[in-house]
Each structure stands twice: as C-alpha cells, then as structure tokens.
Short mmCIF file of C-alpha atoms in Angstrom, two decimals:
data_model
loop_
_atom_site.label_atom_id
_atom_site.label_comp_id
_atom_site.label_asym_id
_atom_site.label_seq_id
_atom_site.Cartn_x
_atom_site.Cartn_y
_atom_site.Cartn_z
CA MET D 29 -19.56 14.57 14.33
CA LYS D 30 -21.01 16.26 11.26
CA LYS D 31 -23.65 14.42 9.29
CA ILE D 32 -22.63 12.97 5.94
CA LYS D 33 -24.26 14.90 3.06
CA LEU D 34 -25.59 12.20 0.76
CA LEU D 35 -27.02 12.86 -2.69
CA ALA D 36 -29.16 10.03 -4.09
CA VAL D 37 -29.81 10.17 -7.86
CA ALA D 38 -32.02 8.05 -10.09
CA SER D 39 -34.13 8.45 -13.23
CA ALA D 40 -37.85 8.05 -12.62
CA GLY D 41 -39.14 4.50 -12.93
CA GLY D 42 -37.25 1.31 -12.09
CA HIS D 43 -34.02 3.10 -11.16
CA TRP D 44 -35.89 5.25 -8.63
CA VAL D 45 -37.80 2.30 -7.16
CA GLN D 46 -34.52 0.44 -6.56
CA LEU D 47 -32.83 3.47 -4.99
CA ASN D 48 -35.68 3.87 -2.52
CA ARG D 49 -35.23 0.28 -1.31
CA MET D 50 -31.82 1.38 -0.02
CA ILE D 51 -33.16 4.07 2.31
CA PRO D 52 -32.15 2.26 5.54
CA ALA D 53 -28.53 2.54 4.34
CA PHE D 54 -28.89 6.33 4.22
CA GLU D 55 -29.96 6.59 7.84
CA GLY D 56 -28.22 9.38 9.71
CA CYS D 57 -27.19 11.22 6.55
CA GLN D 58 -28.35 14.65 5.46
CA MET D 59 -30.31 13.67 2.37
CA TYR D 60 -30.67 15.21 -1.07
CA TRP D 61 -32.48 13.58 -3.97
CA ILE D 62 -32.42 14.14 -7.74
CA SER D 63 -34.74 12.53 -10.28
CA THR D 64 -36.34 13.30 -13.61
CA GLU D 65 -40.00 13.53 -12.59
CA PRO D 66 -41.11 16.56 -10.54
CA SER D 67 -44.15 14.82 -9.11
CA LEU D 68 -41.89 12.37 -7.26
CA ALA D 69 -41.22 15.12 -4.71
CA ILE D 70 -44.32 14.08 -2.83
CA LYS D 71 -42.85 10.62 -2.25
CA VAL D 72 -39.68 11.82 -0.60
CA GLU D 73 -40.11 11.49 3.15
CA TYR D 74 -36.78 12.80 4.26
CA GLY D 75 -34.48 15.31 2.59
CA LEU D 76 -34.63 17.83 -0.24
CA PHE D 77 -35.78 16.81 -3.70
CA PHE D 78 -34.81 18.36 -7.05
CA ALA D 79 -36.02 17.44 -10.53
CA VAL D 80 -33.96 17.67 -13.70
CA ARG D 81 -35.16 17.18 -17.25
CA ASP D 82 -35.36 13.66 -18.60
CA ALA D 83 -33.15 12.71 -21.55
CA SER D 84 -31.59 9.53 -22.85
CA MET D 85 -28.17 8.96 -24.35
CA TRP D 86 -29.77 9.32 -27.80
CA ASN D 87 -30.93 12.89 -27.36
CA LYS D 88 -27.73 14.93 -27.29
CA PRO D 89 -29.07 18.47 -26.79
CA GLY D 90 -31.47 17.33 -24.05
CA LEU D 91 -28.68 15.35 -22.47
CA LEU D 92 -26.40 18.37 -22.38
CA LEU D 93 -29.08 20.46 -20.74
CA MET D 94 -29.68 17.73 -18.18
CA ALA D 95 -25.95 17.43 -17.50
CA LEU D 96 -25.79 21.16 -16.78
CA GLN D 97 -28.79 20.98 -14.47
CA VAL D 98 -27.27 18.08 -12.55
CA ALA D 99 -23.86 19.77 -12.39
CA TRP D 100 -25.44 22.88 -10.98
CA ARG D 101 -27.22 20.94 -8.24
CA VAL D 102 -24.10 19.01 -7.29
CA LEU D 103 -22.09 22.25 -7.10
CA LEU D 104 -24.70 23.84 -4.85
CA ILE D 105 -25.13 20.83 -2.58
CA ARG D 106 -21.47 19.73 -2.36
CA PRO D 107 -22.32 16.23 -1.18
CA ASN D 108 -19.78 14.02 0.60
CA VAL D 109 -21.28 10.89 -0.97
CA ILE D 110 -23.29 10.32 -4.14
CA VAL D 111 -25.27 7.08 -4.58
CA THR D 112 -26.94 6.33 -7.89
CA THR D 113 -28.67 3.48 -9.71
CA GLY D 114 -28.43 5.43 -12.99
CA ALA D 115 -29.13 6.19 -15.60
CA ALA D 116 -27.88 9.39 -17.30
CA PRO D 117 -28.55 11.84 -14.43
CA GLY D 118 -26.65 9.55 -12.07
CA PHE D 119 -23.77 9.33 -14.48
CA PHE D 120 -23.39 13.11 -14.66
CA ALA D 121 -23.78 13.41 -10.90
CA ILE D 122 -20.86 11.07 -10.23
CA LEU D 123 -18.75 12.65 -12.94
CA ILE D 124 -19.05 16.11 -11.38
CA GLY D 125 -19.08 14.71 -7.86
CA ARG D 126 -15.86 12.80 -8.36
CA LEU D 127 -14.16 15.91 -9.77
CA LEU D 128 -15.21 17.73 -6.61
CA GLY D 129 -13.79 15.02 -4.37
CA ALA D 130 -16.98 13.25 -3.34
CA LYS D 131 -17.17 9.51 -2.74
CA THR D 132 -19.30 8.14 -5.60
CA ILE D 133 -21.18 4.84 -5.64
CA TRP D 134 -22.65 3.48 -8.89
CA ILE D 135 -25.08 0.59 -8.39
CA ASP D 136 -26.07 -0.77 -11.80
CA SER D 137 -29.78 -1.43 -12.19
CA ILE D 138 -30.99 -4.94 -11.37
CA ALA D 139 -32.69 -4.86 -14.78
CA ASN D 140 -29.28 -5.38 -16.37
CA ALA D 141 -28.96 -9.07 -15.73
CA ASN D 142 -26.84 -10.03 -18.74
CA GLU D 143 -24.41 -7.17 -18.95
CA LEU D 144 -23.79 -3.78 -17.44
CA SER D 145 -25.78 -0.86 -18.84
CA LEU D 146 -24.14 1.59 -21.23
CA ALA D 147 -24.05 4.28 -18.53
CA GLY D 148 -22.77 1.66 -16.10
CA ARG D 149 -19.80 0.88 -18.34
CA LYS D 150 -19.00 4.58 -18.67
CA ALA D 151 -19.39 5.03 -14.91
CA GLU D 152 -16.33 2.95 -14.06
CA ARG D 153 -14.01 5.90 -14.52
CA TRP D 154 -15.97 8.11 -12.12
CA ALA D 155 -17.10 5.68 -9.45
CA THR D 156 -15.28 5.21 -6.17
CA HIS D 157 -17.34 2.05 -5.82
CA TRP D 158 -18.56 0.48 -9.05
CA LEU D 159 -21.23 -2.14 -8.34
CA THR D 160 -23.47 -4.64 -10.11
CA GLN D 161 -26.49 -6.39 -8.58
CA TRP D 162 -25.75 -9.73 -10.28
CA PRO D 163 -22.87 -11.83 -8.93
CA GLU D 164 -22.18 -13.37 -12.33
CA LEU D 165 -21.36 -9.90 -13.72
CA ALA D 166 -18.78 -9.16 -11.02
CA ARG D 167 -15.13 -9.06 -12.06
CA GLU D 168 -11.85 -8.81 -10.18
CA ASN D 169 -11.35 -5.16 -11.11
CA GLY D 170 -15.01 -4.32 -10.93
CA PRO D 171 -17.84 -4.10 -11.09
CA HIS D 172 -18.20 -5.65 -7.66
CA TYR D 173 -21.13 -7.42 -6.07
CA ILE D 174 -22.26 -6.61 -2.51
CA GLY D 175 -25.82 -7.84 -2.85
CA SER D 176 -28.96 -6.57 -4.56
CA VAL D 177 -32.20 -4.81 -3.79
CA LEU D 178 -34.26 -8.02 -4.02
CA MET V 14 -59.99 -4.16 -11.76
CA ILE V 15 -56.91 -4.98 -13.82
CA PHE V 16 -54.17 -2.36 -14.13
CA LEU V 17 -51.92 -2.15 -17.18
CA THR V 18 -48.71 -0.14 -17.36
CA VAL V 19 -46.12 0.28 -20.13
CA GLY V 20 -43.73 2.63 -18.31
CA THR V 21 -43.09 6.27 -19.15
CA GLN V 22 -40.43 6.16 -21.85
CA LEU V 23 -41.97 4.43 -24.87
CA PRO V 24 -45.39 3.21 -26.03
CA PHE V 25 -46.10 -0.53 -26.18
CA ASP V 26 -49.10 -0.74 -28.48
CA ARG V 27 -48.56 -4.41 -29.33
CA MET V 28 -49.32 -5.36 -25.73
CA VAL V 29 -52.12 -2.84 -25.20
CA ASP V 30 -53.89 -3.99 -28.41
CA VAL V 31 -54.15 -7.53 -27.10
CA VAL V 32 -55.44 -6.41 -23.70
CA ASP V 33 -57.97 -4.09 -25.34
CA ALA V 34 -59.26 -6.98 -27.48
CA TRP V 35 -59.49 -9.18 -24.37
CA ALA V 36 -61.35 -6.45 -22.47
CA ALA V 37 -63.92 -6.32 -25.30
CA GLN V 38 -64.81 -9.96 -24.53
CA ASN V 39 -64.70 -9.69 -20.74
CA ASP V 40 -66.66 -7.75 -18.18
CA GLU V 41 -63.87 -6.55 -15.95
CA GLU V 42 -62.69 -2.97 -15.76
CA VAL V 43 -59.20 -2.40 -17.14
CA VAL V 44 -57.30 0.80 -16.41
CA ALA V 45 -54.24 1.41 -18.53
CA GLN V 46 -51.25 3.72 -18.47
CA VAL V 47 -50.22 3.54 -22.13
CA GLY V 48 -47.25 5.90 -22.32
CA PRO V 49 -46.59 8.26 -25.25
CA SER V 50 -48.93 6.42 -27.56
CA GLY V 51 -51.01 8.25 -30.12
CA ARG V 52 -53.67 5.56 -30.00
CA SER V 53 -56.91 5.57 -28.13
CA TYR V 54 -58.54 2.34 -27.07
CA LYS V 55 -62.21 1.46 -26.98
CA HIS V 56 -62.48 -1.14 -24.25
CA ILE V 57 -60.06 0.02 -21.61
CA ILE V 58 -59.79 3.25 -19.65
CA ASN V 59 -56.53 4.69 -20.87
CA TYR V 60 -54.15 7.41 -19.76
CA ASN V 61 -50.86 8.33 -21.34
CA PHE V 62 -49.28 9.18 -18.01
CA LEU V 63 -50.19 8.97 -14.36
CA ASP V 64 -48.53 10.92 -11.58
CA PRO V 65 -46.99 8.80 -8.78
CA VAL V 66 -49.97 9.24 -6.45
CA GLU V 67 -52.55 8.18 -9.07
CA PHE V 68 -50.28 5.39 -10.26
CA ASP V 69 -49.97 4.00 -6.72
CA ARG V 70 -53.71 4.25 -6.22
CA TYR V 71 -54.55 2.23 -9.36
CA PHE V 72 -51.71 -0.22 -8.79
CA SER V 73 -52.76 -0.98 -5.21
CA SER V 74 -56.46 -1.30 -5.94
CA ALA V 75 -55.96 -3.66 -8.90
CA ARG V 76 -56.35 -7.39 -8.31
CA LEU V 77 -53.93 -8.10 -11.17
CA VAL V 78 -51.25 -6.05 -12.92
CA ILE V 79 -50.09 -6.52 -16.50
CA SER V 80 -46.94 -4.67 -17.42
CA HIS V 81 -43.94 -4.34 -19.67
CA ALA V 82 -40.94 -6.07 -18.09
CA GLY V 83 -39.79 -2.94 -16.29
CA MET V 84 -38.11 -3.27 -12.90
CA GLY V 85 -40.27 -0.61 -11.28
CA SER V 86 -43.49 -2.52 -11.94
CA ILE V 87 -41.97 -5.88 -11.07
CA ILE V 88 -40.61 -4.62 -7.75
CA ASN V 89 -43.88 -2.82 -6.92
CA ALA V 90 -45.83 -6.02 -7.58
CA LEU V 91 -43.47 -8.16 -5.50
CA SER V 92 -43.52 -5.78 -2.55
CA SER V 93 -47.30 -5.46 -2.57
CA GLY V 94 -47.99 -9.17 -3.09
CA LYS V 95 -49.81 -8.43 -6.34
CA PRO V 96 -49.85 -11.00 -9.17
CA ILE V 97 -48.22 -9.60 -12.30
CA ILE V 98 -48.09 -10.65 -15.93
CA ILE V 99 -44.98 -9.25 -17.58
CA VAL V 100 -44.54 -8.83 -21.32
CA PRO V 101 -40.97 -8.15 -22.44
CA ARG V 102 -40.37 -5.44 -25.01
CA ARG V 103 -38.46 -6.56 -28.11
CA ALA V 104 -35.75 -4.44 -29.72
CA GLU V 105 -36.42 -5.98 -33.16
CA LEU V 106 -39.94 -4.51 -33.05
CA GLY V 107 -38.67 -1.08 -32.03
CA GLU V 108 -40.15 -1.46 -28.56
CA HIS V 109 -36.89 -0.73 -26.79
CA ARG V 110 -33.24 0.03 -27.60
CA ASN V 111 -32.01 -3.43 -26.61
CA ASP V 112 -33.35 -6.76 -25.32
CA HIS V 113 -32.60 -6.37 -21.63
CA GLN V 114 -36.32 -6.79 -20.84
CA ILE V 115 -36.11 -10.31 -22.25
CA ALA V 116 -33.19 -11.01 -19.91
CA THR V 117 -35.14 -9.45 -17.02
CA ALA V 118 -38.19 -11.59 -17.82
CA LYS V 119 -36.08 -14.76 -17.84
CA LYS V 120 -34.58 -13.90 -14.45
CA PHE V 121 -37.88 -13.05 -12.78
CA ALA V 122 -40.14 -15.64 -14.43
CA HIS V 123 -40.04 -17.88 -11.35
CA PHE V 124 -40.57 -15.30 -8.63
CA PRO V 125 -43.79 -15.75 -6.68
CA GLY V 126 -46.74 -14.11 -8.40
CA VAL V 127 -44.86 -13.39 -11.63
CA ARG V 128 -45.83 -14.87 -15.00
CA VAL V 129 -44.25 -14.03 -18.34
CA ALA V 130 -46.19 -13.75 -21.60
CA TRP V 131 -43.60 -14.42 -24.31
CA LYS V 132 -46.11 -14.29 -27.16
CA GLU V 133 -49.32 -12.29 -27.72
CA LEU V 134 -51.33 -15.52 -27.43
CA GLU V 135 -50.08 -16.00 -23.91
CA ILE V 136 -51.29 -12.59 -22.79
CA ALA V 137 -54.94 -13.51 -23.27
CA SER V 138 -54.52 -16.99 -21.83
CA LEU V 139 -52.81 -15.62 -18.71
CA LEU V 140 -55.53 -13.01 -18.30
CA ASN V 141 -58.07 -15.82 -18.51
CA TYR V 142 -56.09 -17.93 -16.04
CA TYR V 143 -56.13 -15.11 -13.49
CA SER V 144 -59.89 -14.88 -13.80
CA THR V 145 -60.32 -18.41 -12.51
CA SER V 146 -60.46 -19.50 -8.88
CA GLU V 147 -57.33 -21.71 -9.24
CA SER V 148 -55.24 -18.61 -9.55
CA LYS V 149 -56.32 -17.14 -6.24
CA MET V 150 -53.37 -18.32 -4.23
CA GLU V 151 -51.82 -16.22 -1.53
CA PHE V 152 -48.14 -15.57 -1.78
CA GLU V 153 -45.86 -13.65 0.45
CA CYS V 154 -44.83 -10.21 -0.54
CA ILE V 155 -41.24 -9.16 -0.18
CA SER V 156 -40.25 -6.38 2.19
CA LYS V 157 -40.24 -2.80 1.00
CA ASN V 158 -36.53 -2.48 1.64
CA ALA V 159 -33.51 -4.29 0.25
CA PRO V 160 -32.21 -7.32 2.17
CA GLU V 161 -30.39 -6.48 5.39
CA SER V 162 -27.06 -7.85 4.17
CA PHE V 163 -27.08 -5.45 1.22
CA ILE V 164 -28.03 -2.52 3.46
CA ILE V 165 -25.21 -3.31 5.88
CA ASN V 166 -22.67 -3.58 3.03
CA LEU V 167 -23.84 -0.35 1.42
CA LYS V 168 -23.79 1.48 4.75
CA ALA V 169 -20.20 0.39 5.21
CA LEU V 170 -19.25 1.85 1.82
CA ILE V 171 -21.03 5.12 2.58
CA GLY V 172 -18.97 5.52 5.72
#
C-alpha cells in the first residue's frame, strides 16, 4: 500500500512547536513540512522542509506573496493530507489543498483559549476536519475537539 | 543564567525594561532575545533574534526563563521542566493585536513551574523569588509529544 503523502504546515513559533508534538501521528507517512523560518530546516528529522516568507493578515502584499509560495509548494507536492496549526501559511495550504482534493485538517492553536483565531474561523470552509484544542470551544457543527497537545 | 524571550513577531520593551533594571541590581547573567526592538540594553546581553539552535542552547542552559505569554516558550518550558515567568502582552498598549495572551496566561497560570506576572511590579518580585532557595523545587516535565489519546485520534483522522 502506498504511503500517505502528508504536508505539515505551521508558522514559526508556538504554532510550529505544537505541530511537532503531533509527530507520532504522522508515523508511516511520507512527510513534507512548510514553515516561515528557513533555519527550522535543521530541526526536521524526517521529511522535506520548505520555507515561505512570513506575513500576517495585516500585510496584504506580503500575504499575497506568501499565498503564492504556499500554493506553488502544494501543487508540486500534491499531498494526500494536510495538517496545520495555522496561521496564515496553513490557511492557504488547506485552501489550495482542498481545491486539489486533499484531506485537510485544521487544528487551532492552543493559545486561542477563549475563541477561535481569525484564520481558524476562515478555515472552516476549507477544512475536512476543523478542530479546536479547547473542549469549551467545540460546537455541534464544528470546530470539534479530539484532544490537545498538552 | 536567566533567559528572556519576547518571540519573533513584535518587540516587548515594557517587559525587557523591567528585567534590565532588575539585572542592574543583581549579579546574575541575563541573556535576552528582544525581537524587532530598536533599543539596546545596558545590563543584559541582548539579541534581536536567535536561530533555533542558539535559542535551544540558551533556553536549555538557563535556570529560569522569563517570556511573553507565547505558546512556544510555555510548551518548551513545560517539556524541559524549566521554571518560567510569563508576562502577557496587552493589546491596549500596542503589544499585540488582541488579548489572547491574557487568556493564555489565565489558562496556564496553575501549570507546574509556571508563574504569571500581571503587573511590572510582579516581574521583579518573581525574579527575586526564583533567586531564593524556597523556589528550588523539582517538578515533573511533560513529555515531548502530545498525549497518546490525541495522537490516536489524529492518526485516525489522517487515515
């Protein structure tokens, strides 16, 4: 049976740290990683790593450039599954990924304890599985709670 | 050595100022990652940015970490059993876009090894507390991976 191609995406910082705690769940998959800090490559033990530029929702031109970079990577990789903890790079990855027929999993950052992040709210439309890490934020139609990284 | 970090996105001069003033009155070495700040500090060793390898090196050799209330630092401290003082950024002071760090601080205030400094005054008093022998308690560090139940559930979704 062919290995699942899994693309894991997270901005550098807390999002990336949380994503890495999920590594045992990626066991057996052919791994690809995207983040916003090139020097993180050295920390990736298994799989290919790509960096895209960093940009927040408040920097439109930078965001567009980042979206194009992410789209390009997703098109080249053609993952079966995309897992992301956000923020913006993960959002664009699941948008493109979903359009290409991938299974997309958005796991909102554990930092968002009171309400879903902005990107997390926008992600609903593009996520096969739309998840929060706080049970009190879970709703009948999503986001759903399956546990958290801590 | 005490390690200070403000994350990579925004400066946090309000917190660094207090730590710098404390370092002036205390002997201990303080190494600080201060983010995109234009300031330079007299009593601490400061860097705007550290690459992941250097960051890990300072973080793991510190006896105490003081940080903005960012999840990366909190999780790193918990999984390495390192005591951490967290200072939440406030949106009203332009330190972040919203107040989610205050919510984060409230949620994590009672985790082992975590203390929150809600006001500037508390930063210095917590730094002093951690210099006393009462504070040298051992606490268990959490594993470097997510809990098994979460891993199993996520694996099932991946397929």
